[in-house]
Structure formats: C-alpha cells, structure tokens
Amino acid sequence: MIKEVIISFVLVVLLIAGVGVFYFDSIVKNGIEVVGSRLLGTSVTVNSVSLSPLNGSGTIRGLSIENPQGFNSGYAIQLDELSVNLNASSVFSDVVEIESVRVVQPQITYETRITNDNIRALIANLSSDSTGETENGASVAQSEAGKRIIIRRLTLVDPQLNLVAAIVTAPIPLPDIELNDIGAEDDSTTVADALQLVMSTLSSTILSASLPNLEDLREGVQDRLQDGVEQVEDVVEELGGRLRSILN
C-alpha cells in the first residue's frame, strides 16, 4: 500500500513538472515573439524554446526577424539556434538575468538602398518604439516598463552576411561579435535599449567590413543577367511551341 502511494506521488510530481516545463517554454517563446515584434516593428517568430526551469540553460530554435516594410528580401536575420543560460527564477521578476547568449553562424541579409538599409531601418523602429501602440492603446514602452534585463555575455560566432544591393548579391565576411555586461548589476537596461545596442553594433560591424571586390560583383551581375536571359529564352521557346501546334 505504501509502495503504491509513493509511486502515485512520484507520478503526480513528474506530471506537474512536465506541465511546468511546457508552460515555462511557452511563456519565453511568446514573450520573444510579442515583445520583439512590437519593438522592431516587424514580425519576429520562434520555432521552439527548450529551457530548463531548474538551471535556466537551453536553446531557442528558428528565430527569424522579417525585413521591415520597403525591403524586398524576406528576412533580415535568421538564427537557427541560440544557446542560452539564464537565471530561471528571474524570468518572473522585474529584472531577467541572462548569463550568456551564444549564436553560431547567424544568417544576416543586408539589403541596402541609396539612403538607407534594412538594419538601420530596424534600429529606427526601435528608436521610435515609445510611440508604438498596443492593442489596448498603451504604448509599448509603458506596457513593458516593468521588465528589464541584464546580459552578461552575448556572442555571434562566424556571422554569415549576404549583401543585397540593386541586382547585386554577394557574401561578405564578418568577424565574431562579442558584447559584455549589457546592463550592469546595479543598473539593468530595457529590452529595447539592449536590442538597440546589439543591432547598432551589428550595423557598425557591417559598415566597417571589407566590401566584395569588383570581380565578385561583376560575376554576380553576370550570373543574374544570364539567369534572366535563360528564363526569357525558355518563355520564347514555349510560346513558339504553342504557335507551331496551333498552325499545324
């Protein structure tokens, strides 16, 4: 009898723990999507979150930031997987303490126009987030005023950047990016300010990167023009075939 009671108790504890983990992951996933989308002024989506509520370590998979309005590429930033280590108990407090964030080979599409680019457009959205309206009419800044963060270390390892300009596309090598102590122990920062620091650092790194040489650009243009010529030839051939079948 005692053995059956113990087994039942253990099963109940495991069930509660499983439900707790599910809701913990859902809370973090939903928070990233809702707050990120509001602050950046574009859609932010996450495929899945797996964080341990006991030690705060885990992964965030498939985080994508769509391009802001006015740009043609689908996404500005795509992160296959983020390794995260945070103080799990702080998720429900006023200050979320993040020990480390590590991203390997983030995919960044840098789409540039004559006077602007997509990364700086996202930064501009962050700068104007205080005027953004939520569904209930309150500003984003007001709705998130109670939530602040500390990030002790953030690293982007081997960033993969693709330049998109007019009809030219070309890869650009970027160095690793590391930021430490975003929000000090006695002076935490807002989510918007932390995002702005990260995005501004990324923008500065891109603008100071070595541009692709003229030969690479020339080959890129030729490849795209050749693709266009082949597509036109295919269409002409198809139309010619249809006309021949009609005449015959």
mmCIF file of C-alpha atoms in Angstrom:
data_model
loop_
_atom_site.group_PDB
_atom_site.id
_atom_site.type_symbol
_atom_site.label_atom_id
_atom_site.label_comp_id
_atom_site.label_asym_id
_atom_site.label_seq_id
_atom_site.Cartn_x
_atom_site.Cartn_y
_atom_site.Cartn_z
ATOM 1 C CA MET A 1 0.000 0.000 0.000
ATOM 2 C CA ILE A 2 2.780 2.392 0.983
ATOM 3 C CA LYS A 3 4.676 1.498 -2.185
ATOM 4 C CA GLU A 4 1.621 2.303 -4.336
ATOM 5 C CA VAL A 5 1.194 5.650 -2.604
ATOM 6 C CA ILE A 6 4.855 6.526 -3.199
ATOM 7 C CA ILE A 7 4.610 5.577 -6.884
ATOM 8 C CA SER A 8 1.446 7.633 -7.277
ATOM 9 C CA PHE A 9 3.093 10.605 -5.592
ATOM 10 C CA VAL A 10 6.125 10.368 -7.867
ATOM 11 C CA LEU A 11 3.892 10.212 -10.958
ATOM 12 C CA VAL A 12 1.975 13.285 -9.838
ATOM 13 C CA VAL A 13 5.222 15.181 -9.231
ATOM 14 C CA LEU A 14 6.529 14.221 -12.674
ATOM 15 C CA LEU A 15 3.262 15.279 -14.290
ATOM 16 C CA ILE A 16 3.338 18.663 -12.567
ATOM 17 C CA ALA A 17 6.991 19.129 -13.530
ATOM 18 C CA GLY A 18 6.190 18.295 -17.158
ATOM 19 C CA VAL A 19 3.338 20.793 -17.280
ATOM 20 C CA GLY A 20 5.582 23.401 -15.641
ATOM 21 C CA VAL A 21 8.300 22.922 -18.264
ATOM 22 C CA PHE A 22 5.752 23.210 -21.087
ATOM 23 C CA TYR A 23 4.346 26.484 -19.793
ATOM 24 C CA PHE A 24 7.806 27.822 -18.969
ATOM 25 C CA ASP A 25 8.932 27.289 -22.570
ATOM 26 C CA SER A 26 5.676 28.734 -23.927
ATOM 27 C CA ILE A 27 5.999 31.850 -21.780
ATOM 28 C CA VAL A 28 9.534 32.530 -23.052
ATOM 29 C CA LYS A 29 8.602 31.801 -26.699
ATOM 30 C CA ASN A 30 5.534 34.029 -26.567
ATOM 31 C CA GLY A 31 7.478 36.798 -24.824
ATOM 32 C CA ILE A 32 10.175 36.840 -27.520
ATOM 33 C CA GLU A 33 7.633 36.952 -30.358
ATOM 34 C CA VAL A 34 5.297 39.547 -28.869
ATOM 35 C CA VAL A 35 7.871 41.945 -27.429
ATOM 36 C CA GLY A 36 10.305 41.513 -30.347
ATOM 37 C CA SER A 37 7.622 42.167 -32.967
ATOM 38 C CA ARG A 38 6.357 45.270 -31.184
ATOM 39 C CA LEU A 39 9.768 46.792 -30.628
ATOM 40 C CA LEU A 40 11.234 46.041 -34.073
ATOM 41 C CA GLY A 41 8.059 46.944 -35.961
ATOM 42 C CA THR A 42 8.107 43.713 -37.941
ATOM 43 C CA SER A 43 7.295 40.048 -37.429
ATOM 44 C CA VAL A 44 9.540 38.093 -35.053
ATOM 45 C CA THR A 45 8.879 34.359 -34.869
ATOM 46 C CA VAL A 46 10.385 31.452 -32.945
ATOM 47 C CA ASN A 47 10.006 27.780 -33.860
ATOM 48 C CA SER A 48 10.628 26.355 -30.403
ATOM 49 C CA VAL A 49 12.088 27.064 -26.979
ATOM 50 C CA SER A 50 13.607 24.455 -24.709
ATOM 51 C CA LEU A 51 14.759 25.847 -21.360
ATOM 52 C CA SER A 52 15.260 24.069 -18.089
ATOM 53 C CA PRO A 53 13.267 25.749 -15.311
ATOM 54 C CA LEU A 54 15.789 24.333 -12.860
ATOM 55 C CA ASN A 55 19.108 25.672 -14.190
ATOM 56 C CA GLY A 56 17.980 28.069 -16.938
ATOM 57 C CA SER A 57 20.111 26.544 -19.689
ATOM 58 C CA GLY A 58 18.659 25.621 -23.047
ATOM 59 C CA THR A 59 18.133 26.551 -26.672
ATOM 60 C CA ILE A 60 15.942 28.791 -28.777
ATOM 61 C CA ARG A 61 15.483 27.433 -32.293
ATOM 62 C CA GLY A 62 14.400 29.055 -35.530
ATOM 63 C CA LEU A 63 14.307 32.728 -34.523
ATOM 64 C CA SER A 64 13.514 34.871 -37.575
ATOM 65 C CA ILE A 65 13.188 38.637 -37.958
ATOM 66 C CA GLU A 66 11.350 39.711 -41.099
ATOM 67 C CA ASN A 67 12.554 42.683 -43.107
ATOM 68 C CA PRO A 68 10.840 45.994 -42.309
ATOM 69 C CA GLN A 69 8.484 47.484 -44.874
ATOM 70 C CA GLY A 70 10.106 48.790 -48.040
ATOM 71 C CA PHE A 71 12.642 45.986 -48.449
ATOM 72 C CA ASN A 72 12.336 43.031 -50.783
ATOM 73 C CA SER A 73 14.166 40.205 -49.028
ATOM 74 C CA GLY A 74 12.032 38.001 -46.825
ATOM 75 C CA TYR A 75 14.129 38.148 -43.678
ATOM 76 C CA ALA A 76 16.738 40.458 -42.205
ATOM 77 C CA ILE A 77 18.067 37.985 -39.636
ATOM 78 C CA GLN A 78 17.630 34.240 -39.204
ATOM 79 C CA LEU A 79 19.093 32.339 -36.259
ATOM 80 C CA ASP A 80 18.933 28.567 -36.470
ATOM 81 C CA GLU A 81 19.799 28.066 -32.815
ATOM 82 C CA LEU A 82 20.701 30.158 -29.780
ATOM 83 C CA SER A 83 22.334 28.689 -26.700
ATOM 84 C CA VAL A 84 21.043 30.500 -23.639
ATOM 85 C CA ASN A 85 21.935 30.379 -19.971
ATOM 86 C CA LEU A 86 19.844 32.468 -17.614
ATOM 87 C CA ASN A 87 18.680 32.706 -14.036
ATOM 88 C CA ALA A 88 15.421 30.784 -14.414
ATOM 89 C CA SER A 89 13.787 32.322 -11.351
ATOM 90 C CA SER A 90 14.370 35.821 -12.747
ATOM 91 C CA VAL A 91 12.008 35.183 -15.702
ATOM 92 C CA PHE A 92 9.107 36.046 -13.422
ATOM 93 C CA SER A 93 10.831 39.018 -11.754
ATOM 94 C CA ASP A 94 11.274 42.640 -12.840
ATOM 95 C CA VAL A 95 14.865 42.008 -13.996
ATOM 96 C CA VAL A 96 15.667 38.993 -16.189
ATOM 97 C CA GLU A 97 19.275 37.924 -15.605
ATOM 98 C CA ILE A 98 20.858 36.335 -18.686
ATOM 99 C CA GLU A 99 24.299 34.861 -18.093
ATOM 100 C CA SER A 100 25.128 34.166 -21.737
ATOM 101 C CA VAL A 101 23.713 34.068 -25.257
ATOM 102 C CA ARG A 102 25.709 32.315 -27.979
ATOM 103 C CA VAL A 103 24.727 32.194 -31.657
ATOM 104 C CA VAL A 104 26.759 30.282 -34.242
ATOM 105 C CA GLN A 105 26.585 31.333 -37.905
ATOM 106 C CA PRO A 106 23.622 33.720 -37.766
ATOM 107 C CA GLN A 107 22.233 34.378 -41.256
ATOM 108 C CA ILE A 108 22.044 38.119 -41.947
ATOM 109 C CA THR A 109 20.666 39.656 -45.137
ATOM 110 C CA TYR A 110 21.966 43.197 -45.535
ATOM 111 C CA GLU A 111 19.739 44.954 -48.060
ATOM 112 C CA THR A 112 20.944 48.444 -48.870
ATOM 113 C CA ARG A 113 19.250 51.305 -50.674
ATOM 114 C CA ILE A 114 20.619 54.720 -51.716
ATOM 115 C CA THR A 115 19.946 56.400 -48.370
ATOM 116 C CA ASN A 116 19.115 53.538 -46.014
ATOM 117 C CA ASP A 117 19.434 49.823 -45.294
ATOM 118 C CA ASN A 118 17.269 47.242 -43.570
ATOM 119 C CA ILE A 119 19.381 47.004 -40.397
ATOM 120 C CA ARG A 120 19.267 50.755 -39.795
ATOM 121 C CA ALA A 121 15.532 50.693 -40.543
ATOM 122 C CA LEU A 122 15.090 48.178 -37.711
ATOM 123 C CA ILE A 123 17.152 50.426 -35.422
ATOM 124 C CA ALA A 124 14.942 53.375 -36.361
ATOM 125 C CA ASN A 125 11.891 51.317 -35.382
ATOM 126 C CA LEU A 126 13.495 50.656 -32.011
ATOM 127 C CA SER A 127 14.188 54.358 -31.541
ATOM 128 C CA SER A 128 10.536 55.204 -32.143
ATOM 129 C CA ASP A 129 9.064 52.338 -30.107
ATOM 130 C CA SER A 130 7.694 54.736 -27.487
ATOM 131 C CA THR A 131 5.045 55.859 -29.990
ATOM 132 C CA GLY A 132 4.023 52.325 -30.957
ATOM 133 C CA GLU A 133 0.509 51.362 -29.891
ATOM 134 C CA THR A 134 -0.526 48.064 -28.398
ATOM 135 C CA GLU A 135 -3.992 46.587 -28.823
ATOM 136 C CA ASN A 136 -5.287 48.328 -25.707
ATOM 137 C CA GLY A 137 -3.894 51.704 -26.788
ATOM 138 C CA ALA A 138 -0.986 51.797 -24.313
ATOM 139 C CA SER A 139 2.466 52.491 -25.648
ATOM 140 C CA VAL A 140 4.980 49.678 -25.963
ATOM 141 C CA ALA A 141 7.318 51.455 -23.587
ATOM 142 C CA GLN A 142 4.591 51.692 -20.953
ATOM 143 C CA SER A 143 3.442 48.095 -21.349
ATOM 144 C CA GLU A 144 6.996 46.761 -20.929
ATOM 145 C CA ALA A 145 8.224 49.357 -18.432
ATOM 146 C CA GLY A 146 8.441 46.864 -15.574
ATOM 147 C CA LYS A 147 10.633 44.370 -17.442
ATOM 148 C CA ARG A 148 14.365 44.980 -17.553
ATOM 149 C CA ILE A 149 17.297 42.711 -18.397
ATOM 150 C CA ILE A 150 20.959 42.067 -17.745
ATOM 151 C CA ILE A 151 23.033 40.202 -20.374
ATOM 152 C CA ARG A 152 26.477 39.383 -19.063
ATOM 153 C CA ARG A 153 27.825 37.996 -22.347
ATOM 154 C CA LEU A 154 26.478 37.845 -25.906
ATOM 155 C CA THR A 155 28.469 36.357 -28.785
ATOM 156 C CA LEU A 156 27.785 35.982 -32.507
ATOM 157 C CA VAL A 157 30.211 33.416 -33.893
ATOM 158 C CA ASP A 158 31.028 33.372 -37.620
ATOM 159 C CA PRO A 159 28.183 35.637 -38.810
ATOM 160 C CA GLN A 160 27.043 34.837 -42.364
ATOM 161 C CA LEU A 161 26.242 38.089 -44.174
ATOM 162 C CA ASN A 162 24.736 38.393 -47.635
ATOM 163 C CA LEU A 163 24.759 41.796 -49.328
ATOM 164 C CA VAL A 164 21.724 42.652 -51.463
ATOM 165 C CA ALA A 165 22.002 45.855 -53.496
ATOM 166 C CA ALA A 166 20.052 46.522 -56.699
ATOM 167 C CA ILE A 167 20.680 43.414 -58.842
ATOM 168 C CA VAL A 168 23.867 42.511 -56.972
ATOM 169 C CA THR A 169 24.168 39.881 -54.258
ATOM 170 C CA ALA A 170 27.446 38.926 -52.624
ATOM 171 C CA PRO A 171 28.640 37.305 -49.376
ATOM 172 C CA ILE A 172 30.666 39.494 -47.006
ATOM 173 C CA PRO A 173 32.904 38.024 -44.282
ATOM 174 C CA LEU A 174 32.256 39.402 -40.811
ATOM 175 C CA PRO A 175 34.307 39.000 -37.631
ATOM 176 C CA ASP A 176 32.853 37.495 -34.484
ATOM 177 C CA ILE A 177 30.880 39.935 -32.354
ATOM 178 C CA GLU A 178 31.063 39.890 -28.555
ATOM 179 C CA LEU A 179 29.282 42.176 -26.105
ATOM 180 C CA ASN A 180 29.699 42.048 -22.340
ATOM 181 C CA ASP A 181 27.731 43.480 -19.428
ATOM 182 C CA ILE A 182 24.675 44.769 -21.256
ATOM 183 C CA GLY A 183 23.005 46.281 -18.232
ATOM 184 C CA ALA A 184 25.204 46.369 -15.142
ATOM 185 C CA GLU A 185 24.359 44.617 -11.898
ATOM 186 C CA ASP A 186 23.148 47.831 -10.293
ATOM 187 C CA ASP A 187 21.745 49.424 -13.467
ATOM 188 C CA SER A 188 19.748 46.999 -15.639
ATOM 189 C CA THR A 189 18.638 48.061 -19.097
ATOM 190 C CA THR A 190 15.371 47.860 -21.005
ATOM 191 C CA VAL A 191 14.734 45.232 -23.656
ATOM 192 C CA ALA A 192 14.530 47.997 -26.293
ATOM 193 C CA ASP A 193 17.867 49.533 -25.279
ATOM 194 C CA ALA A 194 19.580 46.129 -25.230
ATOM 195 C CA LEU A 195 18.229 45.339 -28.704
ATOM 196 C CA GLN A 196 19.331 48.735 -29.957
ATOM 197 C CA LEU A 197 22.876 48.177 -28.669
ATOM 198 C CA VAL A 198 23.096 44.763 -30.339
ATOM 199 C CA MET A 199 21.640 45.999 -33.647
ATOM 200 C CA SER A 200 23.829 49.129 -33.646
ATOM 201 C CA THR A 201 26.931 47.021 -33.048
ATOM 202 C CA LEU A 202 25.900 44.725 -35.892
ATOM 203 C CA SER A 203 25.320 47.731 -38.176
ATOM 204 C CA SER A 204 28.732 49.225 -37.317
ATOM 205 C CA THR A 205 30.411 45.870 -37.953
ATOM 206 C CA ILE A 206 28.733 45.585 -41.359
ATOM 207 C CA LEU A 207 29.589 49.148 -42.389
ATOM 208 C CA SER A 208 33.242 48.652 -41.446
ATOM 209 C CA ALA A 209 33.537 45.261 -43.167
ATOM 210 C CA SER A 210 35.548 44.732 -46.334
ATOM 211 C CA LEU A 211 33.397 45.150 -49.419
ATOM 212 C CA PRO A 212 33.426 42.372 -52.021
ATOM 213 C CA ASN A 213 35.879 43.014 -54.848
ATOM 214 C CA LEU A 214 34.737 44.197 -58.257
ATOM 215 C CA GLU A 215 35.348 40.799 -59.824
ATOM 216 C CA ASP A 216 32.920 39.118 -57.408
ATOM 217 C CA LEU A 217 30.306 41.790 -58.077
ATOM 218 C CA ARG A 218 30.796 41.502 -61.834
ATOM 219 C CA GLU A 219 30.334 37.725 -61.709
ATOM 220 C CA GLY A 220 27.243 38.122 -59.546
ATOM 221 C CA VAL A 221 25.680 40.562 -62.012
ATOM 222 C CA GLN A 222 26.558 38.346 -64.966
ATOM 223 C CA ASP A 223 25.046 35.284 -63.286
ATOM 224 C CA ARG A 224 21.784 37.095 -62.575
ATOM 225 C CA LEU A 225 21.635 38.568 -66.072
ATOM 226 C CA GLN A 226 22.346 35.142 -67.564
ATOM 227 C CA ASP A 227 19.549 33.641 -65.452
ATOM 228 C CA GLY A 228 17.227 36.312 -66.829
ATOM 229 C CA VAL A 229 18.292 35.620 -70.415
ATOM 230 C CA GLU A 230 17.730 31.879 -69.976
ATOM 231 C CA GLN A 231 14.295 32.478 -68.478
ATOM 232 C CA VAL A 232 13.354 34.702 -71.429
ATOM 233 C CA GLU A 233 14.638 32.087 -73.890
ATOM 234 C CA ASP A 234 12.552 29.397 -72.153
ATOM 235 C CA VAL A 235 9.429 31.541 -72.382
ATOM 236 C CA VAL A 236 10.068 32.340 -76.069
ATOM 237 C CA GLU A 237 10.630 28.655 -76.837
ATOM 238 C CA GLU A 238 7.420 27.678 -75.040
ATOM 239 C CA LEU A 239 5.405 30.317 -76.902
ATOM 240 C CA GLY A 240 6.969 29.206 -80.177
ATOM 241 C CA GLY A 241 5.972 25.620 -79.483
ATOM 242 C CA ARG A 242 2.379 26.641 -78.780
ATOM 243 C CA LEU A 243 2.189 28.678 -82.012
ATOM 244 C CA ARG A 244 3.570 25.793 -84.041
ATOM 245 C CA SER A 245 0.988 23.412 -82.566
ATOM 246 C CA ILE A 246 -1.813 25.861 -83.405
ATOM 247 C CA LEU A 247 -0.613 26.378 -87.004
ATOM 248 C CA ASN A 248 -0.219 22.652 -87.582
#
